[in-house]
PDB file of C-alpha atoms in Angstrom:
ATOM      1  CA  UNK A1331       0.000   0.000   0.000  1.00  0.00           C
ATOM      2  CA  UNK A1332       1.513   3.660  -1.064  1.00  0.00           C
ATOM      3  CA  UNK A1333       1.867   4.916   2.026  1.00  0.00           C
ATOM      4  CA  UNK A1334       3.784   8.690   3.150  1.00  0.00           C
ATOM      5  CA  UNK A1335       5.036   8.762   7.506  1.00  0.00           C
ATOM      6  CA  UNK A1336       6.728  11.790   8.899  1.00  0.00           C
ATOM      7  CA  UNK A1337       8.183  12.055  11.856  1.00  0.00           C
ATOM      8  CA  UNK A1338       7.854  13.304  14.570  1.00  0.00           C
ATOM      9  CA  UNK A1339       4.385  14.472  15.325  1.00  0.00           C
ATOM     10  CA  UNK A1340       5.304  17.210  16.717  1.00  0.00           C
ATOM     11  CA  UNK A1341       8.749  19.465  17.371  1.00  0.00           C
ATOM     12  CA  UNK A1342       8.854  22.700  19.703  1.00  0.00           C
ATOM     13  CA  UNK A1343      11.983  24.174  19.339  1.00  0.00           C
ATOM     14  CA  UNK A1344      14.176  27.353  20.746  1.00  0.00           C
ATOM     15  CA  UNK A1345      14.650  30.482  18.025  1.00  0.00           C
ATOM     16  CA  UNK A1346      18.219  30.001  16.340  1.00  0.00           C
ATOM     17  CA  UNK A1347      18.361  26.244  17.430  1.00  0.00           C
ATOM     18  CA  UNK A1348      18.819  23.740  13.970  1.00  0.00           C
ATOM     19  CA  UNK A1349      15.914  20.835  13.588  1.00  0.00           C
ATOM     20  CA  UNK A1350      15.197  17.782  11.066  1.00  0.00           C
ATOM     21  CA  UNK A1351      12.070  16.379   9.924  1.00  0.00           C
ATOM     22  CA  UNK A1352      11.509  12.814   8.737  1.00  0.00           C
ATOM     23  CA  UNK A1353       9.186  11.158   5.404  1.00  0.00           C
ATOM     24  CA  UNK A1354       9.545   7.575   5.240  1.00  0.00           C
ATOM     25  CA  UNK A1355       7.485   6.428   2.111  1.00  0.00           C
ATOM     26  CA  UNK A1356       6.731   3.342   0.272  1.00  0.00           C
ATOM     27  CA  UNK A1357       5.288   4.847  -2.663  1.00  0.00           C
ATOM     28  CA  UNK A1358       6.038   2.818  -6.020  1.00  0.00           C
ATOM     29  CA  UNK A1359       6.684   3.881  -8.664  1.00  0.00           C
ATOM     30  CA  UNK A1360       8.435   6.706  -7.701  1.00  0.00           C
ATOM     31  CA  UNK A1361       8.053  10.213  -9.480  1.00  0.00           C
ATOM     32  CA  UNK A1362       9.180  12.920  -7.063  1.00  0.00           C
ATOM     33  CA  UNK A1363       8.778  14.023  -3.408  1.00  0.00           C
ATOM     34  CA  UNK A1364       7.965  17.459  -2.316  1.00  0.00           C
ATOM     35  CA  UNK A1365       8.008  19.467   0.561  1.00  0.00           C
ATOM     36  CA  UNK A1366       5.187  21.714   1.904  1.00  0.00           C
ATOM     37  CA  UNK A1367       5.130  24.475   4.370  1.00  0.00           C
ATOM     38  CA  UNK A1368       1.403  24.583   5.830  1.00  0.00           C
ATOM     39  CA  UNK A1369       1.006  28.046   8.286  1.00  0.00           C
ATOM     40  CA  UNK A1370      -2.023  27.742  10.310  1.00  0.00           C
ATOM     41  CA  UNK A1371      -5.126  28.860   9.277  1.00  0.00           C
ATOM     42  CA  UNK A1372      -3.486  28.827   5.186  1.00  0.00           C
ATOM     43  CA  UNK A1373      -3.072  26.412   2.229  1.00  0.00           C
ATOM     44  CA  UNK A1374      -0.367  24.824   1.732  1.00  0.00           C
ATOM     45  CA  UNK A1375       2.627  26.286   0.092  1.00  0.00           C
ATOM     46  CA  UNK A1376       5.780  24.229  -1.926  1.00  0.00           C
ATOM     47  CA  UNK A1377       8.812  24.664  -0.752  1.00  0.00           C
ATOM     48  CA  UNK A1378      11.017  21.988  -2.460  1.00  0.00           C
ATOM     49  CA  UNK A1379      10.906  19.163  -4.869  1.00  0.00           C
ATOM     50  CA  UNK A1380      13.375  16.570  -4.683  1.00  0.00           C
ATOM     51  CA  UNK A1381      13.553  13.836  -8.365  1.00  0.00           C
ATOM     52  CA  UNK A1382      14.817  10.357  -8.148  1.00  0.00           C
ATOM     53  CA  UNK A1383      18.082  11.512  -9.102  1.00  0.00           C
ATOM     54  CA  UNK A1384      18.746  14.400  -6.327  1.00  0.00           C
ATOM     55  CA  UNK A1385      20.599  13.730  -3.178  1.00  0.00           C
ATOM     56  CA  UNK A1386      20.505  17.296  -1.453  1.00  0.00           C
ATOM     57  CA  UNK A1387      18.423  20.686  -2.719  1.00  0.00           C
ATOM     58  CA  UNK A1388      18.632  23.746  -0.319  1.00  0.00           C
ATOM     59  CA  UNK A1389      16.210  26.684  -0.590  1.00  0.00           C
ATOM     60  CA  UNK A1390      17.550  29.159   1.816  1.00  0.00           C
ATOM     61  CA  UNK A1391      17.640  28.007   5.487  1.00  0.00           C
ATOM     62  CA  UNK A1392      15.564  24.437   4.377  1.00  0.00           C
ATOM     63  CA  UNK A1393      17.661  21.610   3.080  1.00  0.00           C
ATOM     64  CA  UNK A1394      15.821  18.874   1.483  1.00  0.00           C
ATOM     65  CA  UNK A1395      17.950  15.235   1.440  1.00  0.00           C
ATOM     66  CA  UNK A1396      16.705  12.637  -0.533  1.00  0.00           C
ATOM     67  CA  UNK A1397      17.587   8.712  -0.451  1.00  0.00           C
ATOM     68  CA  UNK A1398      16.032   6.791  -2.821  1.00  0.00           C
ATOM     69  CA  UNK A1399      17.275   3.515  -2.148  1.00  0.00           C
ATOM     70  CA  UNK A1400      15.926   3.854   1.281  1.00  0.00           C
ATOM     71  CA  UNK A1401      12.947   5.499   0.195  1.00  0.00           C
ATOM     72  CA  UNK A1402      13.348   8.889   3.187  1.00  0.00           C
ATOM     73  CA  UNK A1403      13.560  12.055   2.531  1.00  0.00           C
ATOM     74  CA  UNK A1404      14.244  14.621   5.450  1.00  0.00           C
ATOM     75  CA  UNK A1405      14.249  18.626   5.924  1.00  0.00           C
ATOM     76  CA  UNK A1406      16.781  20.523   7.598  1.00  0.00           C
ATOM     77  CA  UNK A1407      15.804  23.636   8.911  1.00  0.00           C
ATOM     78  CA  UNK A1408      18.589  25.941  10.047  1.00  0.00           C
ATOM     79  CA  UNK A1409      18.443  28.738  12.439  1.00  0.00           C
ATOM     80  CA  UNK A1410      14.963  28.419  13.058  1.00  0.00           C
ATOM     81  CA  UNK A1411      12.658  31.627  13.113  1.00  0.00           C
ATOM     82  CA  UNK A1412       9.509  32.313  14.345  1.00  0.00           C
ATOM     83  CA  UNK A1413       7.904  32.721  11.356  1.00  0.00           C
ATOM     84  CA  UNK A1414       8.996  28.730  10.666  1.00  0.00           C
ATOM     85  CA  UNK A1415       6.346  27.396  13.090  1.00  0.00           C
ATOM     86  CA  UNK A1416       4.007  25.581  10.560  1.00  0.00           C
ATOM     87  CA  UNK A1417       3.292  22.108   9.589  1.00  0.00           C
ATOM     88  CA  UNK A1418       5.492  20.628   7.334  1.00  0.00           C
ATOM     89  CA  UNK A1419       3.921  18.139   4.692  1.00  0.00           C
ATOM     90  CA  UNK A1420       5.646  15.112   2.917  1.00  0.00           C
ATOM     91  CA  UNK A1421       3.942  14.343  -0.770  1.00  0.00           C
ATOM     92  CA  UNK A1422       5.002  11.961  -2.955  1.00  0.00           C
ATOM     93  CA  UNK A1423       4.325  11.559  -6.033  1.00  0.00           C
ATOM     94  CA  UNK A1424       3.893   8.184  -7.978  1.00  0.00           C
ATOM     95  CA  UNK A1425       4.029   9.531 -11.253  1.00  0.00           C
ATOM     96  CA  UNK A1426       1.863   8.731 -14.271  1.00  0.00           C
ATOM     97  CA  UNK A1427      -1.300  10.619 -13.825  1.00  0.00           C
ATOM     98  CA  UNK A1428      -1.178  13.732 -11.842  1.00  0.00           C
ATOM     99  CA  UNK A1429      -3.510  12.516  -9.023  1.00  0.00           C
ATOM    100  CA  UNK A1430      -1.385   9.872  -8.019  1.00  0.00           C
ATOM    101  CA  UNK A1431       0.119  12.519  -4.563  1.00  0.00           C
ATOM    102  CA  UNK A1432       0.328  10.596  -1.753  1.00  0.00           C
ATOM    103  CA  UNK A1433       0.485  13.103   1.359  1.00  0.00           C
ATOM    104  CA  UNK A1434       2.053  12.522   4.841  1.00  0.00           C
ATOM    105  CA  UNK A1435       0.083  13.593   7.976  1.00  0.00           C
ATOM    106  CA  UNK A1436       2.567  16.528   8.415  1.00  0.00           C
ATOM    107  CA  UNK A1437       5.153  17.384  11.572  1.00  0.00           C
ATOM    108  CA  UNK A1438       3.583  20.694  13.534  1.00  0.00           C
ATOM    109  CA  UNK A1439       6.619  22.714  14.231  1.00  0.00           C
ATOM    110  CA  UNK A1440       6.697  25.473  16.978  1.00  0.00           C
ATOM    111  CA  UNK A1441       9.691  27.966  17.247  1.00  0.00           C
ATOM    112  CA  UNK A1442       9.489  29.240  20.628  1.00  0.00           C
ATOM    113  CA  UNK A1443      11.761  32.661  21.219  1.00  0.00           C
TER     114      UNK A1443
ATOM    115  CA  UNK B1371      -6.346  36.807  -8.856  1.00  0.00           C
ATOM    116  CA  UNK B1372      -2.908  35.404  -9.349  1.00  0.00           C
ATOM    117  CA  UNK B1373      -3.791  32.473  -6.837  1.00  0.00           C
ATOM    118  CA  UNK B1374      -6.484  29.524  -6.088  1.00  0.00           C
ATOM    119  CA  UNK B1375      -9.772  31.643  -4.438  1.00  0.00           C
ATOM    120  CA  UNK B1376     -12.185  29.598  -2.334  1.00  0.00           C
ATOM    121  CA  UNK B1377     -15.245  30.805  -1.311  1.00  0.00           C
ATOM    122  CA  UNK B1378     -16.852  30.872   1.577  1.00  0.00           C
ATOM    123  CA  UNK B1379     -14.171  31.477   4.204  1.00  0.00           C
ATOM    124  CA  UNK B1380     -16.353  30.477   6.650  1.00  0.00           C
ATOM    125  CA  UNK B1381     -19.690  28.038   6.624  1.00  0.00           C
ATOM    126  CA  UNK B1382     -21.723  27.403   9.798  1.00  0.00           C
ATOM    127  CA  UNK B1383     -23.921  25.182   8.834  1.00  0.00           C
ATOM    128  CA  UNK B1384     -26.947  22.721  10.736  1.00  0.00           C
ATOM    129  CA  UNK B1385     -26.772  19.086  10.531  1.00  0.00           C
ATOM    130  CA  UNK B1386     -28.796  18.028   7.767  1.00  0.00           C
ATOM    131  CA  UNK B1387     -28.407  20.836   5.174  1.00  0.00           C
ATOM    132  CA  UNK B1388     -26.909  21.085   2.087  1.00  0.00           C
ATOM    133  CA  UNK B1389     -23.822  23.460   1.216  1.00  0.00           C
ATOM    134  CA  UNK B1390     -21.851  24.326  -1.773  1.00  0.00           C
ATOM    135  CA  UNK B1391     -17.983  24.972  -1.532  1.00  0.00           C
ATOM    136  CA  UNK B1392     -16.638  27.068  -4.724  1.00  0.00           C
ATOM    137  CA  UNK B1393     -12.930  27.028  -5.835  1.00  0.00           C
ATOM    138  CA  UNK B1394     -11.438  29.011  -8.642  1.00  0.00           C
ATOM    139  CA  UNK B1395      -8.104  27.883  -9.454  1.00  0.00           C
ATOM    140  CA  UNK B1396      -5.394  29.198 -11.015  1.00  0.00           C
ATOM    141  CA  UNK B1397      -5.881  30.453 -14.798  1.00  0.00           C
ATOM    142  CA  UNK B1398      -4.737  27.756 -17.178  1.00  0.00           C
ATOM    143  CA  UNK B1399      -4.191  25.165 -14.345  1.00  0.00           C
ATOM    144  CA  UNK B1400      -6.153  21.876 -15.959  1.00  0.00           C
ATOM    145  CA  UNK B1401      -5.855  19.788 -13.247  1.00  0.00           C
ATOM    146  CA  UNK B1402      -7.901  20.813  -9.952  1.00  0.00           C
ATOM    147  CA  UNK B1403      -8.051  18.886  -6.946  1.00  0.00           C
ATOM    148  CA  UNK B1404     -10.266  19.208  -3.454  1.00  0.00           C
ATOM    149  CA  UNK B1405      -9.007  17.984  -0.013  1.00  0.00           C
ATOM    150  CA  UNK B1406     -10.587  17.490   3.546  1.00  0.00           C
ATOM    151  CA  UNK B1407      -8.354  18.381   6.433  1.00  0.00           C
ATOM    152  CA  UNK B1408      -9.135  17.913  10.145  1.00  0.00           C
ATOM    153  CA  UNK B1409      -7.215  19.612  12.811  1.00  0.00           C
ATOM    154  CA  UNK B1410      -3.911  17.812  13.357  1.00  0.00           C
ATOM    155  CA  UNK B1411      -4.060  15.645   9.796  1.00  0.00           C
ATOM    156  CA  UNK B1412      -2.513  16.095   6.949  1.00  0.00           C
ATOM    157  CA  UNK B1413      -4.653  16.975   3.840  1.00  0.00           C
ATOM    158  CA  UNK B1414      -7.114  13.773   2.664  1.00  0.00           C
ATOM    159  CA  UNK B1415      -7.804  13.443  -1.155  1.00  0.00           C
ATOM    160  CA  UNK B1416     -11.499  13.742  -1.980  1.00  0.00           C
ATOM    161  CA  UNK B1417     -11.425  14.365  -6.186  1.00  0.00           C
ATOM    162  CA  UNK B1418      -9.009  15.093  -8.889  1.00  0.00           C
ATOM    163  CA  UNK B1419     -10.085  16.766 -12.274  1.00  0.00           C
ATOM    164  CA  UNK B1420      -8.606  17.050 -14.817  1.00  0.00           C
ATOM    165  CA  UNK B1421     -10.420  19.365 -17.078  1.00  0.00           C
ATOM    166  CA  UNK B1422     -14.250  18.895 -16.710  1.00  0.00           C
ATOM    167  CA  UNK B1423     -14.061  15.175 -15.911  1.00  0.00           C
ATOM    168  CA  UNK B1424     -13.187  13.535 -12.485  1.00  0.00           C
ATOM    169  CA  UNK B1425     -10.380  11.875 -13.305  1.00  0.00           C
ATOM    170  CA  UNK B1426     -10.121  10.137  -9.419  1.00  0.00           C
ATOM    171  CA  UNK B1427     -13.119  10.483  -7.272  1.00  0.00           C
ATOM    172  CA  UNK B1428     -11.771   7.486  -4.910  1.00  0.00           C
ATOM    173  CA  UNK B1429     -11.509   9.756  -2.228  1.00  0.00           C
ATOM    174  CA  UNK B1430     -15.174  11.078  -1.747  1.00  0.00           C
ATOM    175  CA  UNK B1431     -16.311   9.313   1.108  1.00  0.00           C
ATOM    176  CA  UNK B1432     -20.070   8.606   0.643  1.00  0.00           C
ATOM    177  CA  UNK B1433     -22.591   9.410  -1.901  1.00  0.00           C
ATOM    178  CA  UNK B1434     -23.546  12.579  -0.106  1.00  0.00           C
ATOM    179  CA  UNK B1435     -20.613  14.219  -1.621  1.00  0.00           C
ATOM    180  CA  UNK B1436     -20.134  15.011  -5.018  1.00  0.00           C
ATOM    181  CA  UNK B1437     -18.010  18.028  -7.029  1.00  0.00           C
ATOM    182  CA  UNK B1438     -18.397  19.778 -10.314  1.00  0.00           C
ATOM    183  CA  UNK B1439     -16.272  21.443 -12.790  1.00  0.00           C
ATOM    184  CA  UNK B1440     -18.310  21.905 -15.624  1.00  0.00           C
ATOM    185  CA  UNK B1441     -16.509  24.506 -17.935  1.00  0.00           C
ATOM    186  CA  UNK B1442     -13.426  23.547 -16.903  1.00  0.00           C
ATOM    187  CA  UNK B1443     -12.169  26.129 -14.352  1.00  0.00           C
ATOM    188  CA  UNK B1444     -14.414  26.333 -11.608  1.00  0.00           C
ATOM    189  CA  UNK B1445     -15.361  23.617  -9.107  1.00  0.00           C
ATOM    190  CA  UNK B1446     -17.825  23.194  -6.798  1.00  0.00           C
ATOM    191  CA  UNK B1447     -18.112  20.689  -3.879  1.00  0.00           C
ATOM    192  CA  UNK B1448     -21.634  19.845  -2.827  1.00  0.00           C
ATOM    193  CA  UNK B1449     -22.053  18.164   0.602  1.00  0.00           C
ATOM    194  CA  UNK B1450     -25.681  17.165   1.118  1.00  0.00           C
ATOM    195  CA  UNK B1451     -27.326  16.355   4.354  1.00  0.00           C
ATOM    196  CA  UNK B1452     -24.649  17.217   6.132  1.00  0.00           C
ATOM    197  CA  UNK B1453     -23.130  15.624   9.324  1.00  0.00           C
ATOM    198  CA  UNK B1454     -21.331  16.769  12.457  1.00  0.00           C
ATOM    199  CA  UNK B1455     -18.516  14.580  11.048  1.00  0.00           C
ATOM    200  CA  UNK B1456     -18.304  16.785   7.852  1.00  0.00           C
ATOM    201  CA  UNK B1457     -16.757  19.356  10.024  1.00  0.00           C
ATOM    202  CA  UNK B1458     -13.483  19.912   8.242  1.00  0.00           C
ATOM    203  CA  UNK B1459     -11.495  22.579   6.440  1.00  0.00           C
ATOM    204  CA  UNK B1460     -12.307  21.597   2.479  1.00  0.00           C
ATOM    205  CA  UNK B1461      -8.793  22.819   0.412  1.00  0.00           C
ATOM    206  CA  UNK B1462      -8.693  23.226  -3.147  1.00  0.00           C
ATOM    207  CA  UNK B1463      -5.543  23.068  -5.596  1.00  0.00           C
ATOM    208  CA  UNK B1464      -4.756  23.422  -9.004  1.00  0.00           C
ATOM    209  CA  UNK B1465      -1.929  22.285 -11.037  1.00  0.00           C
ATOM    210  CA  UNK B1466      -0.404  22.725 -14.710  1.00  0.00           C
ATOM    211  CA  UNK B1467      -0.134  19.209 -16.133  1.00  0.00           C
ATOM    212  CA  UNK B1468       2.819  19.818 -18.840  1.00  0.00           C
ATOM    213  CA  UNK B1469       5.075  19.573 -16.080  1.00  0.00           C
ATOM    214  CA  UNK B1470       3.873  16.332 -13.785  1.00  0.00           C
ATOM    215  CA  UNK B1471       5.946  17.553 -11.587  1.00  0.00           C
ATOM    216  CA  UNK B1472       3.360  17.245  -8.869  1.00  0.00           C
ATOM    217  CA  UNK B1473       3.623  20.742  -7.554  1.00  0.00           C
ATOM    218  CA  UNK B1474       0.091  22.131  -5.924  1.00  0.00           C
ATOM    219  CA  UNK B1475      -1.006  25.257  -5.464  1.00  0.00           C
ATOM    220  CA  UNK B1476      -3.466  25.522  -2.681  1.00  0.00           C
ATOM    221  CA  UNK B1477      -6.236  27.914  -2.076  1.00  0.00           C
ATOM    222  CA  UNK B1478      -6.697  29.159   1.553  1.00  0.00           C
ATOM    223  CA  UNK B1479      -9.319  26.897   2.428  1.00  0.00           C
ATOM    224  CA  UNK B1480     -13.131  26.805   3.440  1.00  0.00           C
ATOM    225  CA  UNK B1481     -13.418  25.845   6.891  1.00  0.00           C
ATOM    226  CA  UNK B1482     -17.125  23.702   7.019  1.00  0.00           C
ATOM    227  CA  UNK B1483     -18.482  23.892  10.797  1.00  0.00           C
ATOM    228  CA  UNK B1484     -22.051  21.562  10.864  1.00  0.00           C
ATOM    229  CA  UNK B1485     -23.639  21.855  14.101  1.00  0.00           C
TER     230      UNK B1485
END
């Protein structure tokens, strides 16, 4: 069964401090995985999109890490803001049609000051 | 707009009535999809278009669900007799298709409240 875990739940962390967030999938075939950033009370927004053939993608302070042989993906955030608390959502895709997006349940993420 | 619009913002609604959710996506974007998400959860897949036609409507959990998108742009999502359990905040998304590459643009929601 395609199936998309993060981990953890849930991460408070201190303003400045470094964290990483987990996706464990078993999605096959394989297309791409992608990163959302979900603030409360909003849609969700894209923040990265890692392909079968990427190891490591940065966007700023987030660093996306792929391992396809594994099948995890993680997200480093660095110096951690305020304005980072959000849920952070895990989709992979399975390719062929465009409805095949299998989404994780998201890690809640609360930077304290 | 630039982005996906959903309207209302807000529906407070009484158990047993029927209530249309409206999403405009993004002009050009052929594939449009609607999602259910409960405090806590991660976004659940109700229907994918892809033009006018439901391309995946494996996600709609009962008959008293059912979504429209019949020029091609605009969707509706029509809940009838509703139930306390419908209480959810509905997402829309569009998405260009050229690309696959998956990426979503989300609308800001319509939070559902049946009491």
């Amino acid at each position: 069964k395609n199936q998309v875990e993060q981990s953890p739940q849930s991460l408070i962390i201190l303003e400045g401090k470094n964290c990483t967030l987990q996706c464990n999938y078993t999605v096959s075939p394989f297309s791409n995985l992608r990163w959302y950033k979900q603030d409360t009370g909003r849609g969700p927004v894209s923040l990265t999109i890692m392909t079968f053939s990427e190891n490591t993608k940065s966007n700023g302070r987030y660093t996306a890490t792929l391992d396809a042989d594994t099948k995890q993906s993680s997200l480093h955030i660095t110096a951690s803001q305020l304005s980072d608390s959000a849920s952070y959502i895990c989709v992979v895709n399975g390719g062929g049609s465009q409805g095949n997006l299998i989404f994780g349940k998201g890690t809640k993420l609360s930077v304290k000051p | 707009g630039a982005g996906v619009s959903q309207t209302p913002s807000n529906k407070v609604t009484e158990k047993g009535k029927y209530v249309e959710l409206r999403c405009d996506p993004i002009s050009g974007h052929t594939a449009l999809y609607w999602y259910r998400q409960s405090l806590g959860q991660g976004p659940e897949f109700l229907i994918y278009f892809q033009g006018t036609g439901a391309a995946d409507d494996s996600g709609l959990p009962n008959d008293r669900f059912f979504a429209v998108r019949p020029e091609g742009s605009v969707s509706t999502l029509k809940i009838q007799r509703t139930e306390r359990g419908d209480s959810a905040v509905y997402l829309c998304a569009s998405g260009k298709t050229s690309t696959n590459t998956g990426e979503l643009f989300f609308g800001e929601g319509s939070r559902l409240t049946v009491l």
